[in-house]
Coordinates of C-alpha atoms and ligand atoms in Angstrom, one line a residue:
Chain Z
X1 CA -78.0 68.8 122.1
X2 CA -77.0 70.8 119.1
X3 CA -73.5 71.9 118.1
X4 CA -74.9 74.9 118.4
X5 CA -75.2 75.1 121.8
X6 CA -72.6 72.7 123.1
X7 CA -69.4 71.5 122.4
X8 CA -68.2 69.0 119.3
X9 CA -66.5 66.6 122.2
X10 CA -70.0 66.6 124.1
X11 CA -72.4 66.0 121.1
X12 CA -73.7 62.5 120.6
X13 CA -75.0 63.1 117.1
X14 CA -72.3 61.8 114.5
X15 CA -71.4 65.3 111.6
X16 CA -73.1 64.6 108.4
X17 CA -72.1 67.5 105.9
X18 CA -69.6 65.7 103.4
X19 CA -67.0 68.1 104.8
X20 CA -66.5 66.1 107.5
X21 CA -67.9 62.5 106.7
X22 CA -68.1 60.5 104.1
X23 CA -71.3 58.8 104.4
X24 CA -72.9 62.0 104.3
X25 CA -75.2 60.3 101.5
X26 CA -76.7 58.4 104.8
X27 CA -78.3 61.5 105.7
X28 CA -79.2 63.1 102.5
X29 CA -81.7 59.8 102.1
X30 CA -82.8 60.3 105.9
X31 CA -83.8 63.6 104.9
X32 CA -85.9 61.9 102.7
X33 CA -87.6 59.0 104.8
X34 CA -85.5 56.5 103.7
X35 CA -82.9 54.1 106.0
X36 CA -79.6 53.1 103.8
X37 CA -76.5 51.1 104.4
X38 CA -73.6 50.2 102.5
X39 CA -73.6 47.0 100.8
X40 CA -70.0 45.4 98.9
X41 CA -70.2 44.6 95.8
X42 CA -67.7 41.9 96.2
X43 CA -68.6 39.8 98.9
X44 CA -72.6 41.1 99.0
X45 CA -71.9 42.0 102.6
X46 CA -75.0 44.6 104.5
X47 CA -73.5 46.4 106.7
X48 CA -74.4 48.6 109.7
X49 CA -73.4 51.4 110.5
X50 CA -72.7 52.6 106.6
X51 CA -69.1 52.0 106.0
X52 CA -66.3 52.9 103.4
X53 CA -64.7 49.7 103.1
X54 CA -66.2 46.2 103.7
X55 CA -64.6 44.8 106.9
X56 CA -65.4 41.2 105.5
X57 CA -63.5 41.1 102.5
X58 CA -61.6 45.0 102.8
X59 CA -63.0 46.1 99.3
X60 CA -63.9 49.5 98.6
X61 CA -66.7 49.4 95.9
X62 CA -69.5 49.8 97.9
X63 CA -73.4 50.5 97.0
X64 CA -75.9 52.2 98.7
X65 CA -78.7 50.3 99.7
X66 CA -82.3 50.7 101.4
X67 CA -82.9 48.9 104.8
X68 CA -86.8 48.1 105.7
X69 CA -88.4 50.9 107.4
X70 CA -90.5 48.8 109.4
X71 CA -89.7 46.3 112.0
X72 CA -90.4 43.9 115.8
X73 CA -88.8 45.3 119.0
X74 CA -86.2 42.6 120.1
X75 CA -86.1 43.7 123.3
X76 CA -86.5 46.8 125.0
X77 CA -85.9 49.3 128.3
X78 CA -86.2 52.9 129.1
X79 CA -84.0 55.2 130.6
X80 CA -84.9 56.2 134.5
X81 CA -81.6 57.2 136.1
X82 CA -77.8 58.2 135.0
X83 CA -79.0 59.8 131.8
X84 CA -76.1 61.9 130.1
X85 CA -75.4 65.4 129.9
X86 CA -78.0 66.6 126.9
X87 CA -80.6 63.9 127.7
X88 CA -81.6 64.9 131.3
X89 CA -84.8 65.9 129.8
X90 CA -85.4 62.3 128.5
X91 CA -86.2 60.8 132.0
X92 CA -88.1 58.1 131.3
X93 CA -87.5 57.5 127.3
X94 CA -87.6 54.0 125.6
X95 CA -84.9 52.5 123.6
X96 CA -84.4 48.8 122.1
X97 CA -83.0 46.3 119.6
X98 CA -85.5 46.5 116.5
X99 CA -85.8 43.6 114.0
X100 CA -85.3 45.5 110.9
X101 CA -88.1 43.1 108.4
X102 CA -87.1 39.9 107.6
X103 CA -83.0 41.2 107.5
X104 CA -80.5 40.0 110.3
X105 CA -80.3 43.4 111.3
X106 CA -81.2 44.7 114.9
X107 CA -80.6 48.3 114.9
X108 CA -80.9 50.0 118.5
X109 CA -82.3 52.9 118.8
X110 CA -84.9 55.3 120.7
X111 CA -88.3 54.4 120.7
X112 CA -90.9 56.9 120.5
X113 CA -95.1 56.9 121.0
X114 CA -95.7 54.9 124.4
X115 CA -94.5 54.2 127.8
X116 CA -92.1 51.1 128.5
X117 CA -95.0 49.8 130.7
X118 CA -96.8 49.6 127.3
X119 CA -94.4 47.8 125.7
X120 CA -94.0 44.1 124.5
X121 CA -91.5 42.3 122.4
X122 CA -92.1 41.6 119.0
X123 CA -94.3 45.1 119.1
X124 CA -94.0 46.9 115.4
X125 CA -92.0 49.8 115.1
X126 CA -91.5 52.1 111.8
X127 CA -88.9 54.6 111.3
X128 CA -89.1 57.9 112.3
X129 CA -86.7 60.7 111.2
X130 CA -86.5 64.1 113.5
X131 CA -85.1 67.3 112.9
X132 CA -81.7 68.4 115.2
X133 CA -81.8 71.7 116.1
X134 CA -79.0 73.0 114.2
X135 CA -80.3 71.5 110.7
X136 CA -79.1 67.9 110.9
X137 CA -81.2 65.4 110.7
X138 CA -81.5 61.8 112.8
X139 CA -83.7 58.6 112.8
X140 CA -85.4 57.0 115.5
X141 CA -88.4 54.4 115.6
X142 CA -92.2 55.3 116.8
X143 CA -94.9 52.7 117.4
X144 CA -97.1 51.5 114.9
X145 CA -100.8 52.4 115.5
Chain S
X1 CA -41.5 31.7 128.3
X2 CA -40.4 32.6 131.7
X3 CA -42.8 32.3 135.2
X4 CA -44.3 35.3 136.4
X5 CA -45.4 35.8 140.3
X6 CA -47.9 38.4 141.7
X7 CA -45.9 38.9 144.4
X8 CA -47.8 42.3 146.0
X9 CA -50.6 44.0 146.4
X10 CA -52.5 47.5 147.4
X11 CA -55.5 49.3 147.4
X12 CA -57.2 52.9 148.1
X13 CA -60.6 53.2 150.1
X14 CA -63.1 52.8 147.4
X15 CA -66.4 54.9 146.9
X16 CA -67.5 58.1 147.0
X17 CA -64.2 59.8 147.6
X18 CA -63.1 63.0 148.9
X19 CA -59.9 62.7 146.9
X20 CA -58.3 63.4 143.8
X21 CA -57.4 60.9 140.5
X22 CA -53.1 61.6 141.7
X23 CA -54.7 61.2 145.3
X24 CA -56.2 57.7 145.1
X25 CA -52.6 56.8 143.1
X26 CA -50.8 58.0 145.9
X27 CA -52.8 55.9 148.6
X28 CA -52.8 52.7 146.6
X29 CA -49.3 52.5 145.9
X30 CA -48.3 53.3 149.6
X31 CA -50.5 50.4 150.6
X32 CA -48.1 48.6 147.8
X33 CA -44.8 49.4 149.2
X34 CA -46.0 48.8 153.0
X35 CA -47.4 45.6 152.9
X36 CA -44.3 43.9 150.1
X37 CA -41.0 43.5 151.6
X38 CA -37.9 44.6 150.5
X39 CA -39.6 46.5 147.7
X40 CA -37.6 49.5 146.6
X41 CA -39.2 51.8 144.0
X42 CA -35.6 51.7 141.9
X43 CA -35.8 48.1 141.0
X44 CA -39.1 49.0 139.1
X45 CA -38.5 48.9 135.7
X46 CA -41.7 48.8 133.9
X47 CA -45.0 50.7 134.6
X48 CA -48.6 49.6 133.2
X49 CA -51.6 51.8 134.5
X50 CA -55.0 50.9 133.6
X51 CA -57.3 54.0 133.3
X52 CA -60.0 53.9 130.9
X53 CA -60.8 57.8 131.0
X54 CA -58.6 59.7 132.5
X55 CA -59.2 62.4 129.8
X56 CA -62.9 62.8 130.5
X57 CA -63.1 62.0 134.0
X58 CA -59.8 64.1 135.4
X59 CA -59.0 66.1 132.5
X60 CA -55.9 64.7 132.0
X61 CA -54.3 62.7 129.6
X62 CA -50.4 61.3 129.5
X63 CA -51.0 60.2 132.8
X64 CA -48.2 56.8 133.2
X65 CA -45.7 59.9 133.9
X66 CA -47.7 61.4 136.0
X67 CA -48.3 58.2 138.0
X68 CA -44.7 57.7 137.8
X69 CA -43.3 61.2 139.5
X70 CA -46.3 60.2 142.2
X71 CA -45.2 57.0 143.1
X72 CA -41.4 57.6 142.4
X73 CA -40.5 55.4 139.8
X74 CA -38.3 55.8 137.1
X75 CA -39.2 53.2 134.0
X76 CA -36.5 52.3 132.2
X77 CA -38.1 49.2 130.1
X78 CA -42.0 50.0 129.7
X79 CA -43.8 53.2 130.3
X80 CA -47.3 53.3 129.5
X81 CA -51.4 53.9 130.1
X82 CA -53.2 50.9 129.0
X83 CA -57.6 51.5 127.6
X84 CA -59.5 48.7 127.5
X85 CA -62.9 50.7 129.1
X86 CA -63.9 48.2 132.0
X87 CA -61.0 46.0 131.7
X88 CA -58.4 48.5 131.5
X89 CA -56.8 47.4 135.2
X90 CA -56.8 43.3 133.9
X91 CA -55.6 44.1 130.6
X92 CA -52.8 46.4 132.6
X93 CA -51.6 42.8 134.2
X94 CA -51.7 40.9 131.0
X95 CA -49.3 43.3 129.5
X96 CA -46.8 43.1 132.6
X97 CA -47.0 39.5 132.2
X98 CA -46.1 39.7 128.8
X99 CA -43.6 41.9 129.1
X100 CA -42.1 39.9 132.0
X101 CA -42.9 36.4 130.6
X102 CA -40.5 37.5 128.0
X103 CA -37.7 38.6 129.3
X104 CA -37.6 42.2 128.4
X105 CA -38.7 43.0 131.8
X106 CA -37.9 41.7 135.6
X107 CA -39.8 44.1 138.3
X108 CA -43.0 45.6 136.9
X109 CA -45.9 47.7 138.6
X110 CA -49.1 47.4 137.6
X111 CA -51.6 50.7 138.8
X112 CA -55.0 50.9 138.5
X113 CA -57.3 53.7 138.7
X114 CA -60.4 55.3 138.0
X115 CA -62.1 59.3 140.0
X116 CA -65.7 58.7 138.5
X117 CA -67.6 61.2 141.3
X118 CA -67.2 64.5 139.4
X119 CA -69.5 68.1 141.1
X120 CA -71.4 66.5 137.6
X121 CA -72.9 63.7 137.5
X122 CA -74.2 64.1 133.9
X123 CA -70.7 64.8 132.6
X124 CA -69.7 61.2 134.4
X125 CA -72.6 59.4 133.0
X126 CA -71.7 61.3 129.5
X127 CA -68.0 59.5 129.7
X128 CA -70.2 56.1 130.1
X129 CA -72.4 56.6 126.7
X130 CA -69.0 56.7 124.6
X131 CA -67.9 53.3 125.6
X132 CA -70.7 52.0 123.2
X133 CA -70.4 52.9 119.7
X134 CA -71.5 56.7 120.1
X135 CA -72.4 57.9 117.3
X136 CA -75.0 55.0 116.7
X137 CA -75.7 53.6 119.6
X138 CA -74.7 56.0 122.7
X139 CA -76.6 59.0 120.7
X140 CA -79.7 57.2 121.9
X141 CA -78.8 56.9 125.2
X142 CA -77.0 53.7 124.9
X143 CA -75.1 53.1 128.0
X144 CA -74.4 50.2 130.0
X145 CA -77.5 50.1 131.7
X146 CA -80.2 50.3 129.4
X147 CA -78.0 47.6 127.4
X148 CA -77.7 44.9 130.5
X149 CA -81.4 45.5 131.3
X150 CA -82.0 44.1 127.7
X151 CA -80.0 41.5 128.5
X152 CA -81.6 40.6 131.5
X153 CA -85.2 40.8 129.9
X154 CA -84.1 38.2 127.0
X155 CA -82.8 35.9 129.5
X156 CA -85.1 36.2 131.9
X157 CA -87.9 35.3 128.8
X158 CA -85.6 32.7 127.4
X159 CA -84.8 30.9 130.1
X160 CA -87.2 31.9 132.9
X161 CA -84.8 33.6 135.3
X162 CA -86.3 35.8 138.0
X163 CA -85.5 38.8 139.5
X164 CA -85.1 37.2 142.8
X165 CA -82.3 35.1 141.1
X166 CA -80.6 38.4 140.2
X167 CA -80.9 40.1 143.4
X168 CA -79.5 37.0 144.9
X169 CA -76.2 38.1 143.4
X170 CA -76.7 41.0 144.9
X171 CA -77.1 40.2 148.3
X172 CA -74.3 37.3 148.1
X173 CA -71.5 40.1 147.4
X174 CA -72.8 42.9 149.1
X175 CA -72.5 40.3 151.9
X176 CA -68.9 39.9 151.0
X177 CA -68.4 43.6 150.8
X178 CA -69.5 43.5 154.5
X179 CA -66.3 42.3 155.3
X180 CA -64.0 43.7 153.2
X181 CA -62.6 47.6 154.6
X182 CA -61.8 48.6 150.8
X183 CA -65.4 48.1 149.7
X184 CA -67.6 51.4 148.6
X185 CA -70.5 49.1 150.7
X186 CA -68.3 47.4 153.5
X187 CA -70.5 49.0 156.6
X188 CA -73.7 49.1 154.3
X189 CA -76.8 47.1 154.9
X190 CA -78.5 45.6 152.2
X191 CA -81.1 43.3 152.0
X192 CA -83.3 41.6 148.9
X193 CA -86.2 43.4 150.1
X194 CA -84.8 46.6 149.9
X195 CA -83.3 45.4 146.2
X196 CA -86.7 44.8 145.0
X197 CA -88.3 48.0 146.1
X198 CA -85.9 50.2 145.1
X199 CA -86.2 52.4 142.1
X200 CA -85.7 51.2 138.2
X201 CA -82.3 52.4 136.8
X202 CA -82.9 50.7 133.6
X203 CA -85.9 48.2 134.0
X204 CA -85.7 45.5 134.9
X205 CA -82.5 46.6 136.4
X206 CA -83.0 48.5 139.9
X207 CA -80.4 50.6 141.5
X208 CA -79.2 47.2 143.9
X209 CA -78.8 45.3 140.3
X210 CA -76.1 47.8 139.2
X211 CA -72.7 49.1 140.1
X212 CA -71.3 52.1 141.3
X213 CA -69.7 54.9 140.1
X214 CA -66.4 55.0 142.4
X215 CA -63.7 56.6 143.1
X216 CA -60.1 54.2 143.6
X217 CA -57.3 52.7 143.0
X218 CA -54.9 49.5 142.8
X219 CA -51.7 48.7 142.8
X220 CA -49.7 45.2 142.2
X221 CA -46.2 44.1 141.6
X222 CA -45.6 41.3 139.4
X223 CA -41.7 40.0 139.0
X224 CA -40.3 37.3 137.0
X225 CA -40.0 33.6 138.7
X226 CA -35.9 34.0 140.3
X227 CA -36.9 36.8 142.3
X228 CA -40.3 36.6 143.4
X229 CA -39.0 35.5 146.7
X230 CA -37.0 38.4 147.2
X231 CA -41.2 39.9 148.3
X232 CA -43.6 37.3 149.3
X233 CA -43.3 33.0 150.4
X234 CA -47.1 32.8 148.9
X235 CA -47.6 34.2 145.5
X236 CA -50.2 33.7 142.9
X237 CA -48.4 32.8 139.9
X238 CA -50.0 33.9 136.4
X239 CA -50.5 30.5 134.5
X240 CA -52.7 31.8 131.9
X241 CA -54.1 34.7 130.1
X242 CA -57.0 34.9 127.2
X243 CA -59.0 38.1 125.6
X244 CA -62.0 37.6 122.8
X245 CA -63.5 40.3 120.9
X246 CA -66.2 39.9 118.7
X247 CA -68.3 42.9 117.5
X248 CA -68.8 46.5 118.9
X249 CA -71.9 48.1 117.3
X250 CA -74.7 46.3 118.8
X251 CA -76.5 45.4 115.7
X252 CA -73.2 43.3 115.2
X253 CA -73.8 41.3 118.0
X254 CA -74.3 37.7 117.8
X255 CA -76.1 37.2 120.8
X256 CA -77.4 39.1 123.9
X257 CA -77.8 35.7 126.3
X258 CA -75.0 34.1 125.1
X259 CA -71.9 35.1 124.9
X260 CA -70.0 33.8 122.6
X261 CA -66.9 35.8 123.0
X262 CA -66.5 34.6 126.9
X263 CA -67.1 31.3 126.0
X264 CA -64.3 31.1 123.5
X265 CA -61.9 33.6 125.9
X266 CA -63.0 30.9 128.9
X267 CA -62.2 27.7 126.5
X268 CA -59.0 29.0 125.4
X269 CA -58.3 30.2 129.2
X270 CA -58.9 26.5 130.3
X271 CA -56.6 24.9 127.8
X272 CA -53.8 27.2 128.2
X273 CA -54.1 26.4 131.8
X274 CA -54.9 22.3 131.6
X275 CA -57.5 23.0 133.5
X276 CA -61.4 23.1 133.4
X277 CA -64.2 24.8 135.0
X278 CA -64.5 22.3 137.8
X279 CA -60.6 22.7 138.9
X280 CA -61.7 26.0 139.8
X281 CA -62.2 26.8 143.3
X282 CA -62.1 31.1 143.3
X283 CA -63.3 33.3 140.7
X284 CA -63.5 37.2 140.3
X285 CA -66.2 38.1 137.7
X286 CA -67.1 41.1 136.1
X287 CA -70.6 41.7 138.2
X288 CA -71.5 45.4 136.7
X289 CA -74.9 44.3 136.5
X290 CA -76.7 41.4 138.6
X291 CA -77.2 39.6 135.7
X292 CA -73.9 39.7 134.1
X293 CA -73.0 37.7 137.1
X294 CA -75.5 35.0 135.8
X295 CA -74.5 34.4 132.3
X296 CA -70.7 34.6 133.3
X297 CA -71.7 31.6 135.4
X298 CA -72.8 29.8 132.3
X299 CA -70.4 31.5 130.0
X300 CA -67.3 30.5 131.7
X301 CA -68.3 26.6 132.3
X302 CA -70.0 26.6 136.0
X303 CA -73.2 25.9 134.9
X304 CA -75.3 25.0 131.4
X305 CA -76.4 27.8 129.7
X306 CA -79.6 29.2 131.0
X307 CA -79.0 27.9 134.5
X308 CA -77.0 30.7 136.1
X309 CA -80.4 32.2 138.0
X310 CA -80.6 28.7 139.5
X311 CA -76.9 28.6 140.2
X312 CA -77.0 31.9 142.5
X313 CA -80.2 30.6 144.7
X314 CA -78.7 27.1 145.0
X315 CA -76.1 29.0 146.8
X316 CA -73.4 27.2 144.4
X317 CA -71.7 30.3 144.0
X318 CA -71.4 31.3 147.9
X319 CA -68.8 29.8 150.5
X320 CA -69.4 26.2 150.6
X321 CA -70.7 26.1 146.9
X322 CA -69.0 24.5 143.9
X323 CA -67.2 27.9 142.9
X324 CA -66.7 31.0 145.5
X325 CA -67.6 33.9 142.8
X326 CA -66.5 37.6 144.0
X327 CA -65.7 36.8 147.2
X328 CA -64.4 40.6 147.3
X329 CA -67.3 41.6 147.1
X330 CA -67.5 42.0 143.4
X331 CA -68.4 45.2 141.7
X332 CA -71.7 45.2 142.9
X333 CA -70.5 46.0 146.9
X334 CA -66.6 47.2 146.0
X335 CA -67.9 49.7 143.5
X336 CA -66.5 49.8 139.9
X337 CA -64.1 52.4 140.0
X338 CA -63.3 51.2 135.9
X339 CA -59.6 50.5 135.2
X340 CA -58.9 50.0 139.3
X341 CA -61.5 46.9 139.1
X342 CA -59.6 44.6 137.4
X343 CA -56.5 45.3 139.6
X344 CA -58.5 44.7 142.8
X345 CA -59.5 41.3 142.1
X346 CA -55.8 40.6 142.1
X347 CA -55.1 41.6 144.8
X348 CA -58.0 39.9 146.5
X349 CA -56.6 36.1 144.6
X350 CA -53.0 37.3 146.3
X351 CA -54.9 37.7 149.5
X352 CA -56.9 34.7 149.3
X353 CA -54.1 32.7 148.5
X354 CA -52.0 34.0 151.2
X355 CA -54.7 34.0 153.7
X356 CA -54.8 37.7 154.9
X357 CA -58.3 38.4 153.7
X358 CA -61.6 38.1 156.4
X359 CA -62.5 34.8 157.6
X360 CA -65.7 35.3 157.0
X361 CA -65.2 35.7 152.8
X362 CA -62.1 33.2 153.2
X363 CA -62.0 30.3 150.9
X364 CA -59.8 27.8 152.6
X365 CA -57.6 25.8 150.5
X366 CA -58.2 27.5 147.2
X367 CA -55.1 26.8 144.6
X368 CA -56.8 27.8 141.4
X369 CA -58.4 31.1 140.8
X370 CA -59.8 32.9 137.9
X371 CA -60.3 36.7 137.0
X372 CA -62.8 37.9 134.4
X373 CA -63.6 41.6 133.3
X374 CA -66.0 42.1 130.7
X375 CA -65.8 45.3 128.8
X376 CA -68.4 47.8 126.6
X377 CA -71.5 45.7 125.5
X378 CA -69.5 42.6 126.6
X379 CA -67.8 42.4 123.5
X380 CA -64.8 41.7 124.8
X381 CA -63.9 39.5 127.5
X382 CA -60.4 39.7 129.4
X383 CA -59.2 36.4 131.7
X384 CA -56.8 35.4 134.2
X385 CA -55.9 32.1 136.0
X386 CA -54.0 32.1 138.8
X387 CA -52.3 29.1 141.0
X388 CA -50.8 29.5 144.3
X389 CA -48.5 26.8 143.9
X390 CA -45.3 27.2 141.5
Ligands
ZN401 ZN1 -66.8 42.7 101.1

């Protein structure tokens, strides 16, 4: 699924160089294990996805801040059937709604390191960061062992 | 603000079809100006069509001109293509309403449409997974399934409902669809035993919990009050509107079982109307999933929350029940052909008011209806109440 190989309008995965973005400092700290967000410095809002203006009070000083890289599956399926274009391959894959620690953040995501049928809520899940194709870089979560 | 009647209606065939996007439009609106007297295409002056990807899913974008030159209308007042994913085709009506509650227009078409069975069904399925917030969410293969099948595991460990419950819904409106021509499953069996041995889309969803992808189109005519009975003696007169959005990535949601946005768009629907959940005798619900059916129940006042699985296998939602929900058919047996949808269950309140629909999915003396589409994650929720009398 790289942009490499497909088109921009048919690639999931969001740009991160800071020529096109800017919360390309998002994925210079995934590149190096760590899961940020923006916080405002006015209100003290978390927000998720990282953003460039809080949309709770509008302000624009924002601060870079780590999220736990650990957390509890909140609930959970997998994908069997209709997967799209670039994720054929992932018959069968997990995703779900993880309790990031003790925030109020559920962040969902794919789910690596068992089948669904070996799944329960409240299951811990860390992060996981992966390597796209054409040098970007992602997160998911894998199962504790 | 002025009155404004529903004073016609048409549909395509829905389902798998061997047509184009400009062929369904052409077939819906000719069902349109067949079955409305003294409708002449000149005294059109507004067009609203509902289409929530046209550009992925035919290629084409700009399409309200397009629709225009096929159904020969020339616009002189409004002209445009309403997105609202799911709830394209509704929020298509709300905005003839407005614009005819107001004044600035009298005679206003409404067309909704959606060609989802493309040579690929990857790239369809890839138009799905950008409804949800794609960078975040769809780039892990959040689509609509996988996100209702979470929905249905919370509420099915919070409140103990059963799969049985959910194909129940299933069953109910594929029964409807039985006898309704339109329908993508009108001459298909179906059964709960062939529900709950069919394969897992997204567990615990099987393929008989979820909706189709369709092919179709709508078409309805809405006119202000002085000359909606220039084309029909039986409207169903728009009393009240309501949308609520709330969130759109899904860590941002406040709830999965509850949702809080339909219970505020239902609340607001009811007071606009002066009405309440019990005055309601007919309602069109957004059923993409078997579950959504379930906590629409509770969301929009038929039930208390958590009792929606118990609602369906009472049979309280069937003919004879305290609320007739999709007799259509719903999405599950007309298909979900996206921004037609909304449109259809217009035109089924306009036939259930006026009587023209089966016998078998009539509901006799209904004088209230209500139309819900839910949209993306449910995170927004677009409503409609109807009343056949003036
Ligand atoms: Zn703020």
């Amino acid at each position: 699924m790289s942009s490499a190989t497909r088109p921009y309008l048919l690639d999931f995965y969001p740009l991160e160089d800071e020529k096109y973005t800017r919360i390309a400092p998002f994925f210079i700290h995934l590149r190096a294990g760590r899961l940020t967000t923006t916080k405002c410095e006015r209100d003290g809002s978390v927000h998720w996805p990282p953003r460039v203006a809080c949309p709770n009070c509008h302000g624009t000083q924002l601060a870079w801040v780590d999220l736990p890289r650990s957390g509890r599956l909140y609930a959970f399926s997998a994908l069997y059937l209709g997967l799209p274009l670039g994720m054929e391959q992932d018959a069968g894959a997990v995703v779900g709604l993880v309790e990031l620690g003790d925030t109020h953040i559920k962040i969902f995501s794919r789910i690596t390191g068992r089948k669904y049928e070996e799944i329960h809520i409240g299951d811990a899940v860390e992060l996981e960061t992966f390597d796209i194709d054409d040098g970007r870089v992602f997160y998911r979560f894998k199962f504790k062992v | 603000m002025r009155k404004v009647a529903l004073v016609g209606g048409g549909l395509s065939t829905w389902g798998v079809r061997s047509a184009t996007w400009g062929e369904l439009v052409q077939e819906a609106g000719s069902q349109l100006f067949a079955t409305t007297r003294n409708l002449d295409a000149k005294s059109i002056d507004s067009l609203f069509v509902g289409a929530a990807q046209p550009e992925r899913l035919a290629f084409q974008s700009h399409v309200a001109p397009m629709v225009a030159e096929l159904l020969g209308v020339k616009p002189s007042r409004f002209i445009r293509r309403v997105e609202l994913a799911c709830a394209s085709g509704q929020t298509a009506i709300h905005d003839a309403y407005a614009a005819i509650a107001s004044g600035l227009s009298d005679v206003a078409l409404v067309v909704g449409i959606e060609k989802m069975n493309l040579p690929s069904m990857p790239e369809a399925t890839t138009a799905m997974a950008n409804v949800l917030d794609r960078a975040w969410d769809g780039v892990h293969g959040g689509t609509a399934p996988p996100f209702f099948a979470m929905v249905a595991q919370r509420h099915m460990l919070e409140y103990g409902t059963t799969a049985e419950q959910m194909a129940a819904v299933s069953v109910k409106n594929h029964r409807f669809a039985n006898s309704n021509p339109t329908a993508q499953f009108y001459s298909k069996t179906f059964s709960k035993e062939k529900l709950l041995s069919g394969p897992f889309v997204s567990p615990p969803l099987r393929i008989g919990d979820c909706s189709s992808m369709t092919d179709g189109a709508g078409a309805v005519l809405l006119v202000g009050e002085e000359l909606a009975k220039n084309y029909t003696d039986t409207p169903a007169w728009v009393v009240a509107t309501s949308q609520y959005s709330d969130f759109h990535n899904l860590a941002n949601m406040p709830s999965l079982t509850d949702w809080v946005g339909l219970r505020k768009a239902a609340h607001d629907l009811y007071a606009r109307g002066r009405t309440e959940p019990t005055q309601i005798s007919l309602a069109e619900v957004h059923d993409c999933f078997t579950i959504s059916e379930i906590v629409e129940y509770e969301g929009l006042g038929f039930c208390p929350k958590g009792e929606g699985g118990r609602f369906v296998s009472d049979g309280q939602s069937d003919l004879g029940g305290q609320v007739v929900v999709n007799p259509r058919g719903g999405l599950l047996g007309c298909g979900h052909p996206l921004g037609a949808t909304g449109v259809g269950q217009a035109v089924e309140v306009l036939g259930q008011f006026q009587s023209t629909v089966a016998g078998s999915r009539l509901v006799k003396g209904a004088t209230q209806a209500l139309t819900h589409n839910l949209s993306g994650s449910a995170n927004v929720h677009t409503l409609t109440l109807y009343r056949r009398a003036n």
